[in-house]
């Protein structure tokens, strides 16, 4: 066989692990309680309604649904996103400020492609979303990490980081029910973040697929809504509120940036799926997504409660954990334990799976953290799984 | 507004034209006969059958259809592609040799990302697919162009190019009813291409979305089928044979390369649309795609005939054109005319649109060529449009 290695770009590192793929594989084992993948509960996905909407959409839109469309995405879908989803986060936007993407994951990729040269500095939270690290990696950024507390990114650390690295390309944050920590950035910190970004002339990437999954039905204003200077690139997605399988997310940003996204999108894959864009459009016309989200959040809230209660009941003294106000994730710190090394035993002996926190630290380091996703399991399974984890840790 | 320019990567060139977007816009003007976009005829897209298949798919697969799946794409769909589509091109493949992509366009993008460093040499046809140039551009390749005749790439030119550039990363070819020239590479040239690539240790990228659109129902063996050394990366797509709007294409290559694609795919957008993958799967189970392709090819053949006959009847002496055996495109050489400059007048005066060939030359140069796509128009419209073009050229 032809040896491809000499042909590869320097952006590729061979080897490395396939953690996400492994998590998905583990989740398919019915014996195992997996707190791995951060995905919506299957029973909350609106199968019937989507099927009905599809039939109606094919009747209404016909062959248009199966053909190419443009790289910005469907205008009426962008209009819906602006007026129905972003308005609820205080963002004032029109369809023109939006480009449809294949999930917000693609937003991260296009941001890397548009902004990063080898060795550029970017500021990320510690911990941060591992999928972002994975996507940025081939562009070889230099990471500056900023610690978090219960209110999100620590602003004194951020300011020091900006002072020391005034050429930073952007600050990447997951402000709402963060993946992986479950932490939400406070309003005061959001304002401070915008002020600092403005002062230092640095872009903010606000990656917020979970922002509508608050358990108190309160929504924090988006960071983008607090800036009137075009500094914030806001990424959103239908993945967590409706369906990840349709692969429809979006970017909302200033006009210059949206134009660049359109071109990068055209080069990457022409456009997102026409078919699922029309399916969504029809679904959103015929159904009340706000109500669905509300109902789902009640379910996720019960699961969060089950998770946090079980953690409080059963964990040994060397374990601390967050209590998220929304989203899918609890974050554990297990003093003195290497959670990556523990994972094999967790799967084989305790029959549970989790994501070791290690992959969430851009510059490596912390080996004693765990991300638990409670979104997919019933409360009794969650309790059962947490108790098994507690036994293992004791 | 914040000035983003200093933040951009060196991979971005500001300015530049939005040709594809303009072609799509022109195509929406009902007064205009557009030979622009290379898209399937809307009336040939199986709307009814796809709608029925979707309802059945939702019944069968339920919530699975709306959730995340894996980065390789659905196993049964990959199995179908291997046994039903690739086998017809003489390619022996299994599901494991395939990764599902969001159109073959994404294949080009991931290839650039996996293989290209700034300044790397790649060999392309002259003319070549403009969408490939657009996608490769941010990675700043050095292009070596090889001329074509009625049998495809000229092998003496290719050999000279390889001799002069032994470090070439890959040879990019669209061997079947090429976009834009309509030319098909002969079997003999395919064998020679594989032999040369092997001799010089260079990969071949075979981009073949049109390979099943032959008007004589004869299929040329794929280049990948002529190599047993893992040299050929084969890209395919449902876009031209079934539906571009579902955004499902594929790459078939040696195992090492498929693994790299999976990882690049995960970083780019996690996975292609779960929903449309299941829709296709059900459609392909319930319908005879081979028969659909046959029927469609009869229609495209009539359109090709109308196009070529009208060209022969009406064009002045300074115009030469190809007679494609399949696909969507005729290619015109118009001695002494700058077809890019002519386009505005064509749209405004003659009320027709075409793609100036200029964008198909990786190193620039030829200004006297035109790509005509005959796929979307009825024979009488095609004749009408060609006659208007002929008047303009006289
Ligand atoms: C923080 C964050 N960003 C982006 C994504 C990507 O989601 P999608 O591409 O499905 O919108 C995820 C998914 O897990 C996420 O947690
Ligand atoms: C030669 C060639 N390659 C790739 C593509 C991309 O098609 P898709 O991404 O829809 O499969 C096209 C579409 O026009 C093409 O002509």
CSV table of C-alpha atoms in Angstrom, one decimal, chain A residues 184-385:
chain,number,residue,atom,x,y,z
A,184,UNK,CA,-23.2,30.1,33.3
A,185,UNK,CA,-21.4,33.4,33.0
A,186,UNK,CA,-23.1,36.2,35.1
A,187,UNK,CA,-24.5,39.3,33.6
A,188,UNK,CA,-21.9,41.4,35.2
A,189,UNK,CA,-19.1,39.3,33.8
A,190,UNK,CA,-20.7,39.4,30.4
A,191,UNK,CA,-20.6,43.2,30.5
A,192,UNK,CA,-17.0,43.2,31.7
A,193,UNK,CA,-16.0,40.8,29.0
A,194,UNK,CA,-17.4,43.0,26.3
A,195,UNK,CA,-15.7,46.1,27.8
A,196,UNK,CA,-12.3,44.3,27.9
A,197,UNK,CA,-12.7,43.0,24.4
A,198,UNK,CA,-13.4,46.5,23.2
A,199,UNK,CA,-10.6,48.0,25.1
A,200,UNK,CA,-8.1,45.5,23.7
A,201,UNK,CA,-9.6,45.3,20.2
A,202,UNK,CA,-10.2,41.5,20.4
A,203,UNK,CA,-13.1,39.5,19.0
A,204,UNK,CA,-15.4,37.4,21.1
A,205,UNK,CA,-16.7,34.0,20.0
A,206,UNK,CA,-19.9,33.3,21.9
A,207,UNK,CA,-20.7,29.6,21.3
A,208,UNK,CA,-24.1,29.1,22.8
A,209,UNK,CA,-26.1,26.0,21.8
A,210,UNK,CA,-27.5,25.5,25.3
A,211,UNK,CA,-28.7,29.1,26.0
A,212,UNK,CA,-32.4,28.2,25.8
A,213,UNK,CA,-32.1,25.2,28.1
A,214,UNK,CA,-32.4,27.1,31.4
A,215,UNK,CA,-34.3,25.3,34.1
A,216,UNK,CA,-35.9,28.4,35.6
A,217,UNK,CA,-37.1,29.6,32.2
A,218,UNK,CA,-34.9,32.6,32.6
A,219,UNK,CA,-32.7,33.6,29.8
A,220,UNK,CA,-29.5,35.6,30.3
A,221,UNK,CA,-28.9,38.2,27.6
A,222,UNK,CA,-26.5,37.0,25.0
A,223,UNK,CA,-23.0,38.5,25.1
A,224,UNK,CA,-23.7,39.7,21.5
A,225,UNK,CA,-26.7,41.7,22.8
A,226,UNK,CA,-24.4,43.7,25.1
A,227,UNK,CA,-22.1,44.9,22.4
A,228,UNK,CA,-22.8,47.5,19.7
A,229,UNK,CA,-19.4,47.4,18.1
A,230,UNK,CA,-19.5,44.3,16.0
A,231,UNK,CA,-17.1,42.5,18.3
A,232,UNK,CA,-19.1,39.4,19.0
A,233,UNK,CA,-19.6,36.3,16.7
A,234,UNK,CA,-22.6,34.5,18.1
A,235,UNK,CA,-23.1,30.8,17.3
A,236,UNK,CA,-26.4,29.0,17.8
A,237,UNK,CA,-27.9,25.7,16.9
A,238,UNK,CA,-31.1,23.7,16.7
A,239,UNK,CA,-29.2,20.7,17.9
A,240,UNK,CA,-30.0,20.9,21.6
A,241,UNK,CA,-33.4,22.5,21.5
A,242,UNK,CA,-34.9,20.5,18.6
A,243,UNK,CA,-32.8,18.0,16.7
A,244,UNK,CA,-29.1,17.5,16.1
A,245,UNK,CA,-29.6,15.1,13.2
A,246,UNK,CA,-30.9,17.9,10.9
A,247,UNK,CA,-27.4,19.5,11.3
A,248,UNK,CA,-28.7,23.1,11.2
A,249,UNK,CA,-26.9,25.8,13.3
A,250,UNK,CA,-26.2,29.5,12.6
A,251,UNK,CA,-23.8,32.3,13.0
A,252,UNK,CA,-24.9,35.8,13.8
A,253,UNK,CA,-22.3,38.6,13.4
A,254,UNK,CA,-21.6,41.9,11.8
A,255,UNK,CA,-22.1,42.2,8.1
A,256,UNK,CA,-18.4,42.0,7.1
A,257,UNK,CA,-18.0,38.8,9.0
A,258,UNK,CA,-21.2,37.2,7.7
A,259,UNK,CA,-19.9,37.8,4.1
A,260,UNK,CA,-16.7,36.0,5.0
A,261,UNK,CA,-18.6,33.1,6.5
A,262,UNK,CA,-20.7,32.8,3.3
A,263,UNK,CA,-17.6,32.4,1.2
A,264,UNK,CA,-15.9,30.0,3.6
A,265,UNK,CA,-19.2,28.0,3.7
A,266,UNK,CA,-19.3,27.9,-0.1
A,267,UNK,CA,-15.7,26.5,-0.1
A,268,UNK,CA,-16.4,24.0,2.7
A,269,UNK,CA,-19.6,22.4,1.4
A,270,UNK,CA,-21.5,24.9,-0.7
A,271,UNK,CA,-24.5,25.1,1.7
A,272,UNK,CA,-26.3,23.2,4.4
A,273,UNK,CA,-28.9,20.6,3.7
A,274,UNK,CA,-31.8,22.2,1.7
A,275,UNK,CA,-34.1,19.4,2.6
A,276,UNK,CA,-33.8,19.7,6.4
A,277,UNK,CA,-33.9,23.5,6.2
A,278,UNK,CA,-37.3,23.3,4.6
A,279,UNK,CA,-38.4,20.5,7.0
A,280,UNK,CA,-37.5,22.8,9.9
A,281,UNK,CA,-39.2,25.8,8.3
A,282,UNK,CA,-42.5,23.8,8.0
A,283,UNK,CA,-42.1,22.3,11.5
A,284,UNK,CA,-41.6,25.7,13.0
A,285,UNK,CA,-44.7,27.1,11.2
A,286,UNK,CA,-46.9,24.2,12.4
A,287,UNK,CA,-45.6,23.7,15.9
A,288,UNK,CA,-44.7,25.7,19.0
A,289,UNK,CA,-41.0,25.2,19.6
A,290,UNK,CA,-41.1,27.5,22.7
A,291,UNK,CA,-43.5,25.1,24.3
A,292,UNK,CA,-41.5,22.1,23.3
A,293,UNK,CA,-38.4,23.6,24.8
A,294,UNK,CA,-40.2,24.4,28.0
A,295,UNK,CA,-41.5,20.8,28.3
A,296,UNK,CA,-38.1,19.4,27.6
A,297,UNK,CA,-36.5,21.6,30.2
A,298,UNK,CA,-38.8,20.2,32.8
A,299,UNK,CA,-37.5,16.8,32.0
A,300,UNK,CA,-33.9,17.8,32.0
A,301,UNK,CA,-34.4,19.6,35.2
A,302,UNK,CA,-35.7,16.4,36.9
A,303,UNK,CA,-32.6,14.7,35.5
A,304,UNK,CA,-30.3,17.4,36.8
A,305,UNK,CA,-32.0,17.1,40.2
A,306,UNK,CA,-31.6,13.3,40.2
A,307,UNK,CA,-27.9,13.7,39.3
A,308,UNK,CA,-27.1,16.4,41.8
A,309,UNK,CA,-29.0,14.7,44.6
A,310,UNK,CA,-27.3,11.4,44.0
A,311,UNK,CA,-23.9,13.1,43.9
A,312,UNK,CA,-24.7,14.8,47.2
A,313,UNK,CA,-25.9,11.6,48.8
A,314,UNK,CA,-23.1,9.3,47.7
A,315,UNK,CA,-19.8,10.9,46.8
A,316,UNK,CA,-16.8,10.6,49.1
A,317,UNK,CA,-15.2,13.7,50.6
A,318,UNK,CA,-12.6,14.2,47.9
A,319,UNK,CA,-15.3,14.9,45.2
A,320,UNK,CA,-16.7,18.4,44.4
A,321,UNK,CA,-19.4,19.1,41.8
A,322,UNK,CA,-21.2,21.9,40.0
A,323,UNK,CA,-25.0,22.4,40.2
A,324,UNK,CA,-26.0,23.6,36.7
A,325,UNK,CA,-29.0,25.9,36.2
A,326,UNK,CA,-29.6,24.4,32.7
A,327,UNK,CA,-28.1,22.3,29.9
A,328,UNK,CA,-26.9,18.8,30.1
A,329,UNK,CA,-23.7,18.7,32.2
A,330,UNK,CA,-22.4,18.3,35.8
A,331,UNK,CA,-18.7,18.7,36.4
A,332,UNK,CA,-16.8,16.8,39.0
A,333,UNK,CA,-13.5,17.4,40.6
A,334,UNK,CA,-12.1,14.3,42.2
A,335,UNK,CA,-9.0,15.1,44.3
A,336,UNK,CA,-6.1,12.7,43.8
A,337,UNK,CA,-7.7,10.6,41.1
A,338,UNK,CA,-6.6,10.4,37.4
A,339,UNK,CA,-10.0,10.2,35.8
A,340,UNK,CA,-8.6,9.2,32.4
A,341,UNK,CA,-6.9,6.2,33.8
A,342,UNK,CA,-10.0,5.4,35.8
A,343,UNK,CA,-12.3,5.3,32.7
A,344,UNK,CA,-11.5,1.8,31.6
A,345,UNK,CA,-12.3,0.4,35.0
A,346,UNK,CA,-15.4,2.5,35.1
A,347,UNK,CA,-16.6,1.0,31.9
A,348,UNK,CA,-15.5,-2.6,32.6
A,349,UNK,CA,-16.2,-2.9,36.3
A,350,UNK,CA,-18.8,-0.3,37.3
A,351,UNK,CA,-20.5,-0.4,33.8
A,352,UNK,CA,-20.7,3.3,33.5
A,353,UNK,CA,-19.1,5.8,31.2
A,354,UNK,CA,-18.2,9.5,31.5
A,355,UNK,CA,-15.9,11.9,29.7
A,356,UNK,CA,-12.6,12.5,31.5
A,357,UNK,CA,-12.2,16.2,31.9
A,358,UNK,CA,-8.6,16.1,30.6
A,359,UNK,CA,-9.6,16.8,27.0
A,360,UNK,CA,-11.3,20.0,28.1
A,361,UNK,CA,-8.0,21.7,29.1
A,362,UNK,CA,-6.4,23.3,26.1
A,363,UNK,CA,-2.9,23.2,27.5
A,364,UNK,CA,-3.4,19.9,29.3
A,365,UNK,CA,-3.1,19.6,33.0
A,366,UNK,CA,-6.0,18.7,35.1
A,367,UNK,CA,-6.4,14.9,35.3
A,368,UNK,CA,-8.9,14.9,38.2
A,369,UNK,CA,-12.1,16.1,36.5
A,370,UNK,CA,-15.1,14.4,35.0
A,371,UNK,CA,-18.0,15.6,32.8
A,372,UNK,CA,-21.3,13.8,33.4
A,373,UNK,CA,-24.1,14.3,30.9
A,374,UNK,CA,-27.5,13.7,32.6
A,375,UNK,CA,-29.6,14.5,29.5
A,376,UNK,CA,-30.2,11.0,28.2
A,377,UNK,CA,-31.1,8.9,31.2
A,378,UNK,CA,-34.2,8.5,33.4
A,379,UNK,CA,-33.8,9.7,37.0
A,380,UNK,CA,-33.6,6.1,38.4
A,381,UNK,CA,-30.8,5.2,35.9
A,382,UNK,CA,-29.0,8.4,36.8
A,383,UNK,CA,-29.1,7.6,40.5
A,384,UNK,CA,-28.0,4.0,39.8
A,385,UNK,CA,-25.1,5.2,37.7
